[in-house]
Amino acid sequence: MQMFADQMLPVLYCAQCVVLLGAICTYRYYAGLVHILSDKDGKRPALWGCLLFILLFFLFLFLRLNTLHVAPIMNYLPIVDGALIAALLLIALPAMRQERHPIMVGAGMVLYMGLLGYLCIGAANGVFDLAKARKYKVQVMGHHRTSGKSRSNYYLHLSPWGPVTDSSQVSVSRDLYNRILIGDSVLVDLHPGALGMQWYEVSR
């Protein structure tokens, strides 16, 4: 099941890009009828929910990859963000002028595209990585969990391994957390990354 889910991620990634383009085109060609935010009387459709879902989807992909070094994202960011913002302005600028607060909406959308570009690059590095992973057997030195209002987060403390020269902690699923004792070993799969940024997965 997990393998099937991983194989579906490139499809879902591309599908979200298509949805984003469709949302922007809908906003452009139905200018005045569709808004980014709700209009004054709240009776016309707003796209903010769709845009938020897309952003959260790419944030989920980005966080699940455990990328070792994210600094190389900056090498690609000007190109990706430039393309996204240029596409936004070319397609949607006429529609933004019909918003109640066009400057605020325009600035918000530019910031949105900037953040989305960062997340898309980081996610693509893992989603489209087809290279074989290197495997490391790593000892668990400790564990802890944090609890919030809606969910708990589970962490394992790992001894140094491969390119990680110091002890580190990694977020894991509750199921894996409950099956691991201090002193046990876990398997770390180190992937090279489609864009050259190494990332890893932890399993039993």
CSV table of C-alpha atoms in Angstrom, one decimal:
chain,number,residue,atom,x,y,z
A,1,MET,CA,0.0,0.0,0.0
A,2,GLN,CA,2.8,2.4,0.9
A,3,MET,CA,4.6,1.7,-2.4
A,4,PHE,CA,1.4,2.3,-4.3
A,5,ALA,CA,1.0,5.6,-2.5
A,6,ASP,CA,4.5,6.7,-3.3
A,7,GLN,CA,4.0,5.8,-7.0
A,8,MET,CA,0.9,8.0,-7.1
A,9,LEU,CA,2.7,11.1,-5.7
A,10,PRO,CA,4.1,12.2,-9.1
A,11,VAL,CA,0.6,12.0,-10.5
A,12,LEU,CA,-0.9,13.9,-7.6
A,13,TYR,CA,1.9,16.5,-7.9
A,14,CYS,CA,1.1,17.1,-11.6
A,15,ALA,CA,-2.6,17.1,-10.9
A,16,GLN,CA,-2.3,19.9,-8.3
A,17,CYS,CA,-0.3,21.9,-10.8
A,18,VAL,CA,-3.2,21.5,-13.3
A,19,VAL,CA,-5.7,22.5,-10.7
A,20,LEU,CA,-3.7,25.6,-9.9
A,21,LEU,CA,-3.6,26.6,-13.5
A,22,GLY,CA,-7.3,25.9,-13.9
A,23,ALA,CA,-8.1,28.0,-10.8
A,24,ILE,CA,-6.1,31.0,-12.2
A,25,CYS,CA,-7.7,30.7,-15.6
A,26,THR,CA,-11.2,30.5,-14.1
A,27,TYR,CA,-10.4,33.6,-12.1
A,28,ARG,CA,-9.3,35.4,-15.2
A,29,TYR,CA,-12.1,34.4,-17.6
A,30,TYR,CA,-14.8,34.8,-15.0
A,31,ALA,CA,-13.5,38.1,-13.7
A,32,GLY,CA,-16.0,39.9,-11.5
A,33,LEU,CA,-17.9,36.7,-10.9
A,34,VAL,CA,-15.2,34.7,-9.1
A,35,HIS,CA,-13.0,36.3,-6.4
A,36,ILE,CA,-9.8,35.3,-4.5
A,37,LEU,CA,-11.5,36.3,-1.3
A,38,SER,CA,-15.2,36.5,-0.6
A,39,ASP,CA,-16.9,39.5,-2.0
A,40,LYS,CA,-18.8,42.0,0.1
A,41,ASP,CA,-22.1,40.2,0.1
A,42,GLY,CA,-20.5,36.7,0.2
A,43,LYS,CA,-22.6,35.4,-2.6
A,44,ARG,CA,-20.0,35.0,-5.3
A,45,PRO,CA,-17.5,32.0,-5.4
A,46,ALA,CA,-14.1,32.6,-3.8
A,47,LEU,CA,-10.9,30.7,-4.7
A,48,TRP,CA,-9.0,31.0,-1.4
A,49,GLY,CA,-10.1,27.5,-0.2
A,50,CYS,CA,-8.8,25.9,-3.4
A,51,LEU,CA,-5.5,27.8,-3.2
A,52,LEU,CA,-5.0,27.0,0.4
A,53,PHE,CA,-5.6,23.3,-0.3
A,54,ILE,CA,-2.9,23.3,-3.0
A,55,LEU,CA,-0.4,25.1,-0.7
A,56,LEU,CA,-1.0,22.6,2.1
A,57,PHE,CA,-0.6,19.6,-0.3
A,58,PHE,CA,2.8,20.8,-1.4
A,59,LEU,CA,3.7,21.6,2.3
A,60,PHE,CA,2.8,18.0,3.2
A,61,LEU,CA,5.1,16.6,0.4
A,62,PHE,CA,7.9,19.0,1.4
A,63,LEU,CA,7.8,18.0,5.1
A,64,ARG,CA,7.6,14.3,4.6
A,65,LEU,CA,10.8,14.1,2.7
A,66,ASN,CA,13.3,14.9,5.5
A,67,THR,CA,15.6,16.8,3.2
A,68,LEU,CA,19.1,17.1,4.6
A,69,HIS,CA,20.1,20.5,3.1
A,70,VAL,CA,17.4,22.8,1.6
A,71,ALA,CA,19.8,25.6,0.8
A,72,PRO,CA,20.2,24.4,-2.9
A,73,ILE,CA,16.5,25.3,-3.4
A,74,MET,CA,17.6,28.9,-3.7
A,75,ASN,CA,19.5,28.0,-6.9
A,76,TYR,CA,16.2,27.2,-8.6
A,77,LEU,CA,13.9,29.6,-6.7
A,78,PRO,CA,14.4,32.7,-8.9
A,79,ILE,CA,13.5,30.8,-12.1
A,80,VAL,CA,10.5,29.0,-10.6
A,81,ASP,CA,9.1,31.9,-8.7
A,82,GLY,CA,9.7,34.2,-11.6
A,83,ALA,CA,7.8,31.9,-13.9
A,84,LEU,CA,4.9,31.5,-11.4
A,85,ILE,CA,4.6,35.2,-10.7
A,86,ALA,CA,4.9,36.1,-14.4
A,87,ALA,CA,2.1,33.6,-15.3
A,88,LEU,CA,0.0,35.0,-12.5
A,89,LEU,CA,0.3,38.6,-13.7
A,90,LEU,CA,-0.2,37.8,-17.3
A,91,ILE,CA,-3.3,35.7,-16.8
A,92,ALA,CA,-4.9,37.1,-13.7
A,93,LEU,CA,-4.0,40.8,-13.5
A,94,PRO,CA,-7.2,42.1,-15.3
A,95,ALA,CA,-9.3,40.1,-12.8
A,96,MET,CA,-7.4,41.4,-9.8
A,97,ARG,CA,-8.3,45.0,-10.8
A,98,GLN,CA,-11.9,44.1,-10.1
A,99,GLU,CA,-11.3,43.0,-6.5
A,100,ARG,CA,-12.5,45.2,-3.6
A,101,HIS,CA,-8.8,45.6,-2.5
A,102,PRO,CA,-6.8,44.9,-5.6
A,103,ILE,CA,-3.4,45.9,-4.2
A,104,MET,CA,-3.8,43.7,-1.1
A,105,VAL,CA,-5.0,40.7,-3.2
A,106,GLY,CA,-2.2,41.2,-5.7
A,107,ALA,CA,0.5,41.4,-3.1
A,108,GLY,CA,-1.0,38.4,-1.3
A,109,MET,CA,-0.9,36.4,-4.5
A,110,VAL,CA,2.7,37.3,-5.3
A,111,LEU,CA,3.7,36.1,-1.8
A,112,TYR,CA,1.6,33.0,-2.2
A,113,MET,CA,3.3,32.1,-5.5
A,114,GLY,CA,6.7,32.8,-3.9
A,115,LEU,CA,6.1,30.3,-1.1
A,116,LEU,CA,4.4,27.8,-3.4
A,117,GLY,CA,7.5,27.9,-5.7
A,118,TYR,CA,9.8,27.1,-2.7
A,119,LEU,CA,7.6,24.1,-1.7
A,120,CYS,CA,7.2,22.9,-5.2
A,121,ILE,CA,11.0,22.7,-5.7
A,122,GLY,CA,11.6,20.9,-2.4
A,123,ALA,CA,8.7,18.4,-3.1
A,124,ALA,CA,9.8,17.8,-6.7
A,125,ASN,CA,13.3,16.8,-5.5
A,126,GLY,CA,11.8,13.8,-3.7
A,127,VAL,CA,8.7,13.0,-5.7
A,128,PHE,CA,10.6,12.6,-9.0
A,129,ASP,CA,13.6,10.9,-7.5
A,130,LEU,CA,13.9,7.5,-9.2
A,131,ALA,CA,17.5,6.7,-8.2
A,132,LYS,CA,18.3,3.8,-5.9
A,133,ALA,CA,18.7,4.7,-2.2
A,134,ARG,CA,21.6,3.9,0.1
A,135,LYS,CA,20.6,2.0,3.2
A,136,TYR,CA,22.0,2.6,6.7
A,137,LYS,CA,21.2,0.7,9.9
A,138,VAL,CA,21.0,3.4,12.6
A,139,GLN,CA,20.6,3.0,16.4
A,140,VAL,CA,17.8,4.8,18.2
A,141,MET,CA,19.3,6.7,21.2
A,142,GLY,CA,16.0,8.0,22.5
A,143,HIS,CA,12.5,9.2,21.6
A,144,HIS,CA,9.8,11.7,22.7
A,145,ARG,CA,6.5,13.0,21.6
A,146,THR,CA,4.8,16.4,21.7
A,147,SER,CA,1.0,16.9,22.0
A,148,GLY,CA,-1.1,19.7,20.7
A,149,LYS,CA,-4.8,20.5,20.6
A,150,SER,CA,-5.5,18.5,17.5
A,151,ARG,CA,-2.6,16.0,17.1
A,152,SER,CA,0.6,14.5,18.6
A,153,ASN,CA,4.0,14.4,16.9
A,154,TYR,CA,6.4,11.5,17.4
A,155,TYR,CA,10.2,11.7,17.2
A,156,LEU,CA,13.1,9.3,17.3
A,157,HIS,CA,16.6,10.4,18.3
A,158,LEU,CA,19.1,8.8,16.0
A,159,SER,CA,22.9,8.2,16.4
A,160,PRO,CA,25.2,9.6,13.7
A,161,TRP,CA,24.9,7.9,10.3
A,162,GLY,CA,26.2,8.5,6.8
A,163,PRO,CA,26.4,12.2,6.0
A,164,VAL,CA,24.8,13.1,9.4
A,165,THR,CA,27.8,13.4,11.7
A,166,ASP,CA,25.9,14.4,14.9
A,167,SER,CA,23.0,12.8,16.7
A,168,SER,CA,19.6,13.9,15.2
A,169,GLN,CA,15.9,13.6,15.6
A,170,VAL,CA,13.3,12.7,13.0
A,171,SER,CA,9.6,12.8,12.9
A,172,VAL,CA,7.9,9.4,12.4
A,173,SER,CA,4.5,7.9,12.4
A,174,ARG,CA,2.8,6.8,15.6
A,175,ASP,CA,2.9,3.2,14.5
A,176,LEU,CA,6.6,3.2,14.0
A,177,TYR,CA,7.2,5.1,17.3
A,178,ASN,CA,5.2,2.5,19.3
A,179,ARG,CA,7.2,-0.4,17.8
A,180,ILE,CA,10.7,1.1,18.6
A,181,LEU,CA,12.5,0.9,21.9
A,182,ILE,CA,15.6,2.7,22.9
A,183,GLY,CA,18.6,0.8,21.7
A,184,ASP,CA,16.8,-0.7,18.7
A,185,SER,CA,17.9,-0.1,15.2
A,186,VAL,CA,16.0,1.5,12.3
A,187,LEU,CA,16.6,1.5,8.6
A,188,VAL,CA,17.4,4.8,7.0
A,189,ASP,CA,17.1,5.0,3.2
A,190,LEU,CA,19.2,7.9,1.9
A,191,HIS,CA,18.0,9.2,-1.6
A,192,PRO,CA,20.2,11.4,-3.8
A,193,GLY,CA,17.3,13.7,-4.8
A,194,ALA,CA,16.1,14.5,-8.3
A,195,LEU,CA,17.6,18.0,-7.9
A,196,GLY,CA,20.7,16.9,-6.0
A,197,MET,CA,19.3,17.5,-2.5
A,198,GLN,CA,19.7,14.4,-0.4
A,199,TRP,CA,16.6,13.3,1.6
A,200,TYR,CA,15.8,10.2,3.7
A,201,GLU,CA,13.1,7.9,5.0
A,202,VAL,CA,13.1,5.9,8.2
A,203,SER,CA,11.5,2.5,8.6
A,204,ARG,CA,11.7,-0.6,10.8
